[in-house]
Tab-separated table of C-alpha atoms (C1' of nucleotides) in Angstrom:
chain	number	residue	atom	x	y	z
A	1	MET	CA	78.016	-32.310	210.157
A	2	PRO	CA	78.636	-34.557	207.180
A	3	GLU	CA	80.540	-32.855	204.338
A	4	LEU	CA	82.048	-34.388	201.287
A	5	PRO	CA	84.556	-36.654	203.082
A	6	GLU	CA	82.006	-37.906	205.564
A	7	VAL	CA	79.428	-38.598	202.921
A	8	GLU	CA	82.083	-40.368	200.842
A	9	THR	CA	83.007	-42.463	203.849
A	10	ILE	CA	79.410	-43.431	204.462
A	11	VAL	CA	78.904	-44.432	200.800
A	12	ARG	CA	81.983	-46.626	200.866
A	13	ASN	CA	80.909	-48.258	204.118
A	14	TYR	CA	77.336	-48.959	202.994
A	15	ARG	CA	77.900	-49.859	199.437
A	16	ASP	CA	78.453	-53.617	199.909
A	17	GLY	CA	75.411	-53.997	202.082
A	18	LEU	CA	73.095	-52.192	199.681
A	19	VAL	CA	74.080	-52.714	196.111
A	20	GLY	CA	72.226	-55.709	194.622
A	21	ARG	CA	69.613	-55.669	197.346
A	22	ARG	CA	65.981	-55.312	196.586
A	23	ILE	CA	63.961	-52.825	198.578
A	24	VAL	CA	60.833	-54.556	199.957
A	25	ARG	CA	59.421	-51.403	201.499
A	26	PHE	CA	60.185	-47.926	202.679
A	27	THR	CA	58.774	-46.588	205.875
A	28	SER	CA	58.899	-43.005	206.958
A	29	HIS	CA	58.363	-41.808	210.571
A	30	TRP	CA	58.678	-38.177	209.641
A	31	ALA	CA	56.637	-37.192	206.673
A	32	ARG	CA	58.304	-33.914	205.784
A	33	GLN	CA	61.656	-35.433	205.016
A	34	ALA	CA	60.297	-37.306	201.955
A	35	SER	CA	59.972	-35.690	198.586
A	36	PRO	CA	57.763	-35.468	196.560
A	37	SER	CA	55.794	-37.280	199.281
A	38	VAL	CA	56.045	-40.378	201.517
A	39	ARG	CA	53.676	-42.205	199.222
A	40	GLY	CA	55.680	-41.157	196.163
A	41	VAL	CA	58.899	-42.437	197.666
A	42	GLN	CA	57.219	-45.719	198.760
A	43	ASN	CA	55.782	-46.388	195.379
A	44	GLY	CA	59.007	-45.472	193.572
A	45	LEU	CA	61.181	-47.759	195.653
A	46	ARG	CA	58.957	-50.802	196.171
A	47	ASN	CA	60.498	-53.949	194.763
A	48	ARG	CA	63.259	-51.980	193.058
A	49	THR	CA	66.817	-53.319	193.235
A	50	ILE	CA	69.678	-50.938	194.109
A	51	THR	CA	72.182	-51.004	191.263
A	52	ALA	CA	74.711	-48.453	192.554
A	53	LEU	CA	75.450	-46.341	195.621
A	54	THR	CA	77.424	-43.199	194.802
A	55	ARG	CA	77.973	-39.681	196.008
A	56	ARG	CA	77.387	-36.351	194.318
A	57	ALA	CA	78.457	-33.377	196.434
A	58	LYS	CA	76.896	-34.150	199.882
A	59	PHE	CA	74.109	-36.212	198.337
A	60	ILE	CA	74.097	-39.985	198.748
A	61	VAL	CA	72.708	-41.312	195.424
A	62	PHE	CA	70.854	-44.626	195.202
A	63	SER	CA	70.447	-45.842	191.604
A	64	LEU	CA	67.566	-48.177	190.900
A	65	ASP	CA	67.144	-50.946	188.389
A	66	ASP	CA	64.338	-49.094	186.536
A	67	GLY	CA	66.462	-45.997	185.906
A	68	GLY	CA	65.025	-44.135	188.951
A	69	GLN	CA	67.080	-42.636	191.693
A	70	PHE	CA	66.671	-41.486	195.169
A	71	LEU	CA	68.914	-39.130	197.014
A	72	VAL	CA	69.565	-38.905	200.734
A	73	HIS	CA	70.900	-35.608	202.155
A	74	LEU	CA	72.034	-35.923	205.799
A	75	ARG	CA	72.141	-32.081	206.414
A	76	MET	CA	73.229	-31.552	210.013
A	77	SER	CA	72.547	-34.620	211.990
A	78	GLY	CA	71.549	-37.392	209.623
A	79	SER	CA	73.270	-40.813	209.757
A	80	PHE	CA	72.670	-44.398	208.708
A	81	GLY	CA	72.566	-47.562	210.748
A	82	TRP	CA	71.611	-51.198	210.327
A	83	ALA	CA	68.959	-53.251	212.015
A	84	MET	CA	69.262	-57.024	211.762
A	85	PRO	CA	66.185	-59.197	210.992
A	86	GLY	CA	63.861	-59.184	213.906
A	87	GLU	CA	65.730	-56.454	215.647
A	88	ILE	CA	63.585	-53.633	216.996
A	89	SER	CA	64.518	-50.174	215.835
A	90	PRO	CA	65.903	-48.030	218.657
A	91	THR	CA	63.510	-45.343	219.739
A	92	ASP	CA	66.102	-43.069	221.293
A	93	GLY	CA	68.244	-42.855	218.197
A	94	HIS	CA	65.634	-40.765	216.311
A	95	VAL	CA	65.010	-43.168	213.531
A	96	ARG	CA	63.105	-41.226	210.927
A	97	ALA	CA	62.959	-43.735	208.109
A	98	GLU	CA	63.737	-47.357	207.331
A	99	TRP	CA	64.306	-49.407	204.202
A	100	LEU	CA	63.416	-53.102	204.561
A	101	LEU	CA	65.631	-55.143	202.184
A	102	ASP	CA	65.139	-58.547	200.669
A	103	ASP	CA	67.780	-60.066	203.023
A	104	GLY	CA	65.684	-59.125	205.995
A	105	ARG	CA	67.958	-56.343	207.092
A	106	ARG	CA	66.811	-52.738	207.547
A	107	LEU	CA	68.748	-49.622	206.637
A	108	LEU	CA	67.883	-47.022	209.313
A	109	PHE	CA	67.976	-43.283	208.830
A	110	HIS	CA	68.662	-41.479	212.106
A	111	ASP	CA	68.198	-37.730	212.138
A	112	ALA	CA	67.779	-35.956	215.485
A	113	ARG	CA	67.134	-32.560	213.995
A	114	LYS	CA	64.932	-33.697	211.186
A	115	PHE	CA	66.776	-31.539	208.579
A	116	GLY	CA	67.738	-34.543	206.395
A	117	ARG	CA	65.933	-35.120	203.105
A	118	ILE	CA	65.009	-38.122	200.997
A	119	ILE	CA	64.226	-37.242	197.410
A	120	TYR	CA	62.902	-39.729	194.897
A	121	SER	CA	62.945	-39.231	191.124
A	122	ARG	CA	61.704	-41.678	188.535
A	123	ALA	CA	64.582	-40.692	186.263
A	124	ARG	CA	67.885	-38.997	187.017
A	125	ALA	CA	67.249	-36.622	189.921
A	126	GLU	CA	67.106	-33.048	188.714
A	127	THR	CA	68.258	-31.804	192.098
A	128	LEU	CA	71.766	-32.790	191.041
A	129	ASP	CA	71.723	-30.458	188.009
A	130	HIS	CA	72.091	-27.418	190.153
A	131	LEU	CA	75.324	-28.466	191.669
A	132	GLY	CA	78.741	-27.155	190.864
A	133	VAL	CA	81.933	-28.961	190.097
A	134	GLU	CA	83.109	-31.945	192.065
A	135	PRO	CA	86.326	-30.696	193.641
A	136	LEU	CA	88.010	-34.095	193.551
A	137	GLU	CA	87.286	-34.757	189.907
A	138	ALA	CA	89.910	-34.177	187.240
A	139	SER	CA	87.820	-31.456	185.596
A	140	PHE	CA	88.433	-29.267	188.656
A	141	THR	CA	91.699	-27.616	187.666
A	142	PRO	CA	93.466	-24.511	188.953
A	143	SER	CA	92.431	-22.613	185.826
A	144	MET	CA	88.847	-23.579	186.350
A	145	LEU	CA	89.017	-22.322	189.926
A	146	HIS	CA	90.562	-19.172	188.725
A	147	GLN	CA	87.642	-18.611	186.331
A	148	LEU	CA	85.155	-19.429	189.073
A	149	LEU	CA	86.746	-16.839	191.338
A	150	ALA	CA	87.434	-14.118	188.793
A	151	ALA	CA	83.943	-14.217	187.413
A	152	ARG	CA	82.564	-13.190	190.760
A	153	ARG	CA	83.280	-10.505	193.361
A	154	ARG	CA	82.445	-12.354	196.455
A	155	ALA	CA	84.112	-13.149	199.786
A	156	LEU	CA	86.000	-16.423	199.440
A	157	LYS	CA	84.287	-18.321	202.246
A	158	PRO	CA	80.630	-17.919	201.231
A	159	LEU	CA	81.797	-18.614	197.630
A	160	LEU	CA	83.424	-21.887	198.605
A	161	LEU	CA	80.328	-22.892	200.583
A	162	ASP	CA	78.099	-22.203	197.596
A	163	GLN	CA	77.099	-25.658	196.365
A	164	THR	CA	76.214	-24.348	192.896
A	165	VAL	CA	79.834	-23.286	192.323
A	166	ILE	CA	81.844	-26.024	194.037
A	167	ALA	CA	79.908	-28.887	195.451
A	168	GLY	CA	80.783	-30.651	198.706
A	169	LEU	CA	82.595	-28.229	200.934
A	170	GLY	CA	81.037	-27.358	204.250
A	171	ASN	CA	82.095	-25.134	207.162
A	172	ILE	CA	84.818	-27.322	208.482
A	173	TYR	CA	86.673	-28.105	205.254
A	174	THR	CA	86.267	-24.556	203.965
A	175	ASP	CA	88.031	-23.115	207.025
A	176	GLU	CA	90.742	-25.703	206.703
A	177	ALA	CA	91.299	-25.143	202.991
A	178	LEU	CA	91.495	-21.376	203.406
A	179	TYR	CA	93.969	-21.779	206.265
A	180	ARG	CA	96.174	-24.130	204.279
A	181	ALA	CA	96.128	-21.730	201.405
A	182	GLY	CA	96.969	-18.807	203.608
A	183	LEU	CA	93.873	-16.886	202.530
A	184	HIS	CA	91.565	-14.812	204.659
A	185	PRO	CA	87.892	-15.873	204.295
A	186	LEU	CA	86.851	-12.302	203.539
A	187	THR	CA	89.264	-11.972	200.592
A	188	SER	CA	87.345	-10.864	197.501
A	189	SER	CA	87.258	-13.609	194.954
A	190	ASP	CA	88.445	-11.364	192.138
A	191	CYS	CA	91.461	-10.294	194.120
A	192	VAL	CA	93.059	-13.722	194.363
A	193	GLY	CA	96.268	-13.864	192.359
A	194	GLU	CA	97.365	-16.742	190.208
A	195	GLN	CA	99.693	-18.227	192.724
A	196	ALA	CA	97.110	-18.044	195.518
A	197	VAL	CA	94.529	-19.731	193.277
A	198	ARG	CA	96.880	-22.590	192.744
A	199	ARG	CA	97.486	-22.821	196.454
A	200	LEU	CA	93.774	-22.771	197.183
A	201	HIS	CA	93.098	-25.438	194.575
A	202	GLY	CA	95.747	-27.651	196.090
A	203	ALA	CA	94.513	-26.937	199.623
A	204	ILE	CA	90.862	-27.887	198.812
A	205	ARG	CA	91.830	-31.190	197.245
A	206	ALA	CA	94.447	-32.007	199.895
A	207	VAL	CA	92.103	-31.397	202.827
A	208	LEU	CA	89.234	-33.311	201.229
A	209	ARG	CA	91.518	-36.216	200.394
A	210	GLU	CA	92.928	-36.249	203.872
A	211	GLY	CA	89.384	-36.140	205.326
A	212	ILE	CA	88.445	-39.165	203.261
A	213	ARG	CA	91.677	-40.966	204.118
A	214	ARG	CA	90.897	-40.437	207.805
A	215	ASN	CA	87.290	-41.542	207.368
A	216	GLY	CA	85.850	-38.107	208.057
A	217	THR	CA	85.555	-35.763	211.040
A	218	SER	CA	83.624	-36.903	214.115
A	219	ILE	CA	83.385	-33.719	216.219
A	220	ASP	CA	79.728	-33.086	216.977
A	221	TRP	CA	78.610	-35.810	214.671
A	222	ILE	CA	77.652	-39.359	215.611
A	223	TYR	CA	79.637	-41.099	212.902
A	224	PRO	CA	82.050	-43.191	215.023
A	225	SER	CA	85.132	-44.000	212.965
A	226	GLY	CA	86.326	-40.627	211.750
A	227	GLN	CA	89.755	-39.400	212.842
A	228	MET	CA	90.052	-36.143	210.958
A	229	GLN	CA	89.081	-34.105	213.973
A	230	ASP	CA	92.530	-34.792	215.413
A	231	TYR	CA	94.152	-33.180	212.351
A	232	LEU	CA	92.143	-30.000	211.920
A	233	ARG	CA	94.313	-26.915	212.102
A	234	VAL	CA	91.839	-24.115	212.706
A	235	TYR	CA	88.240	-25.441	212.935
A	236	GLY	CA	87.257	-25.631	216.608
A	237	ARG	CA	90.709	-24.536	217.719
A	238	THR	CA	89.793	-20.981	218.930
A	239	GLY	CA	92.465	-19.644	221.282
A	240	LYS	CA	94.817	-22.502	220.643
A	241	PRO	CA	98.177	-21.846	218.960
A	242	CYS	CA	98.480	-21.972	215.232
A	243	ARG	CA	100.454	-25.080	214.275
A	244	THR	CA	102.549	-22.984	211.885
A	245	CYS	CA	103.312	-19.746	213.707
A	246	GLY	CA	102.020	-20.071	217.223
A	247	GLN	CA	99.539	-17.225	217.069
A	248	ALA	CA	96.190	-17.876	218.738
A	249	ILE	CA	93.459	-19.078	216.368
A	250	VAL	CA	90.682	-16.488	216.169
A	251	ALA	CA	86.949	-17.084	215.770
A	252	LEU	CA	84.975	-14.685	213.629
A	253	ARG	CA	81.694	-14.603	211.799
A	254	VAL	CA	81.534	-14.624	208.056
A	255	GLY	CA	78.172	-14.776	206.386
A	256	GLN	CA	76.470	-15.913	209.508
A	257	ARG	CA	78.934	-18.811	209.859
A	258	GLY	CA	81.320	-19.567	212.679
A	259	THR	CA	84.784	-19.118	211.073
A	260	HIS	CA	88.241	-19.896	212.333
A	261	ILE	CA	91.471	-18.328	211.137
A	262	CYS	CA	95.040	-17.704	212.052
A	263	PRO	CA	95.303	-13.947	211.884
A	264	ARG	CA	98.978	-14.090	211.014
A	265	CYS	CA	98.907	-16.897	208.373
A	266	GLN	CA	95.709	-15.511	206.784
A	267	PRO	CA	96.098	-11.802	206.478
A	268	LEU	CA	93.294	-9.800	204.870
A	269	VAL	CA	95.061	-8.413	201.796
A	270	ALA	CA	92.386	-6.677	199.803
A	271	ARG	CA	88.974	-5.941	201.153
A	272	THR	CA	87.265	-4.556	198.159
A	273	GLY	CA	84.201	-6.442	199.265
A	274	SER	CA	83.471	-3.974	202.018
A	275	LEU	CA	84.540	-0.813	200.231
A	276	PRO	CA	81.833	1.497	198.840
A	277	ALA	CA	80.906	0.662	195.231
A	278	VAL	CA	82.293	3.878	193.895
A	279	THR	CA	85.694	3.367	195.428
A	280	LYS	CA	85.704	-0.179	194.165
A	281	SER	CA	84.974	0.678	190.558
A	282	ARG	CA	87.603	3.459	190.625
A	283	LEU	CA	90.055	1.028	192.110
A	284	ARG	CA	89.423	-1.439	189.343
A	285	ARG	CA	89.690	1.194	186.579
A	286	ASN	CA	92.773	2.788	187.806
A	287	SER	CA	94.768	-0.366	188.310
A	288	GLY	CA	94.805	-2.538	185.272
A	289	ARG	CA	95.998	-5.053	187.676
A	290	ARG	CA	94.665	-4.334	191.112
A	291	ALA	CA	96.962	-2.586	193.479
A	292	ALA	CA	96.494	-5.077	196.260
A	293	TYR	CA	95.525	-8.631	195.798
A	294	ALA	CA	96.193	-11.842	197.513
A	295	THR	CA	99.245	-13.707	196.277
B	1	DT	C1'	66.403	-20.193	228.666
B	2	DG	C1'	68.095	-18.944	224.676
B	3	DA	C1'	72.105	-19.183	221.907
B	4	DA	C1'	74.346	-22.069	218.651
B	5	DT	C1'	74.296	-25.206	215.121
B	6	DT	C1'	74.164	-25.689	209.045
B	7	DG	C1'	72.741	-26.151	204.157
B	8	DT	C1'	69.298	-24.410	201.243
B	9	DT	C1'	66.031	-21.208	199.627
B	10	DA	C1'	63.494	-17.088	199.568
B	11	DT	C1'	63.895	-12.261	199.629
B	12	DC	C1'	65.957	-7.806	199.531
B	13	DG	C1'	68.939	-4.424	197.527
B	14	DT	C1'	72.164	-2.599	194.257
C	1	DA	C1'	68.342	-8.168	184.882
C	2	DA	C1'	71.677	-10.317	187.329
C	3	DC	C1'	74.221	-10.822	190.959
C	4	DG	C1'	75.508	-10.706	195.814
C	5	DA	C1'	74.313	-10.239	200.532
C	6	DT	C1'	71.177	-11.400	204.066
C	7	DA	C1'	67.309	-13.441	206.509
C	8	DA	C1'	64.538	-17.260	207.335
C	9	DC	C1'	63.913	-21.893	208.189
C	10	DA	C1'	64.103	-26.756	209.441
C	11	DA	C1'	64.436	-28.782	215.060
C	12	DT	C1'	67.332	-30.015	218.642
C	13	DT	C1'	70.957	-29.808	222.202
C	14	DC	C1'	73.343	-28.074	226.192
DNA sequence: TGAATTGTTATCGT
DNA sequence: AACGATAACAATTC
């Protein structure tokens, strides 16, 4: 399940082989992945040279020499591979698309579950406009995070997963960041104190950076070189002892997502999110600063 | 066999 | 009206 660190790793690994190469042709073996259409992507890419390979959130961004762009989103099971000149594409690897390059090599797009997407745009792709802040960029500060949280009354986990707010976190790194910050995933975003916001900000950045440094997580994902799975502290560790306090890690469901916490290190402080609206508004009025909030 | 998997979007409700 | 919560969906694996 590629999230920000995995996508970043892929971009770094494929950049040298792609930038400067001209795309001879694009072939799709699964029509529905291509947007606006297979033909549209083919026409847009034909004979264009790749000028840059970058990442925005979980999108891989190919910049073209005519100002166009195309995005690849790996979703759940997408991955890249190479085929050398003359080499036949593997049929068991679920190759859904191929880019033939001017050096004779082919970039392969594997995607067992067919959830991945390839989106072409003749100018800058408008898909990117809906994305929130890049958590590793300098503009993402503790005070910005504080504003993002305080402006909403929403459980922390679904908020962190919302790509229009903060872009790039997925299920694994969200659980890890909340654990490192000592915050329960159901904590209401407007009940997170200043100190906790700073902790969460630091935890998000630290866990993403560590993920990148370790070349990503390779749990149920084919990407071979990742090591981060050996350093996860809650994700996939249900029943195992917390590395801080020894308590058993607990699995729960938050917003239809499998979620992992240490019940001792991540206590649920304020649960205004599940209180009746009347009670909540009274609670807010009566306490200029809320009675209970996560610090 | 069906439950689990995830990011995005459409829809419902307040 | 705007926001938040929830359901649906894509398709496959074990």
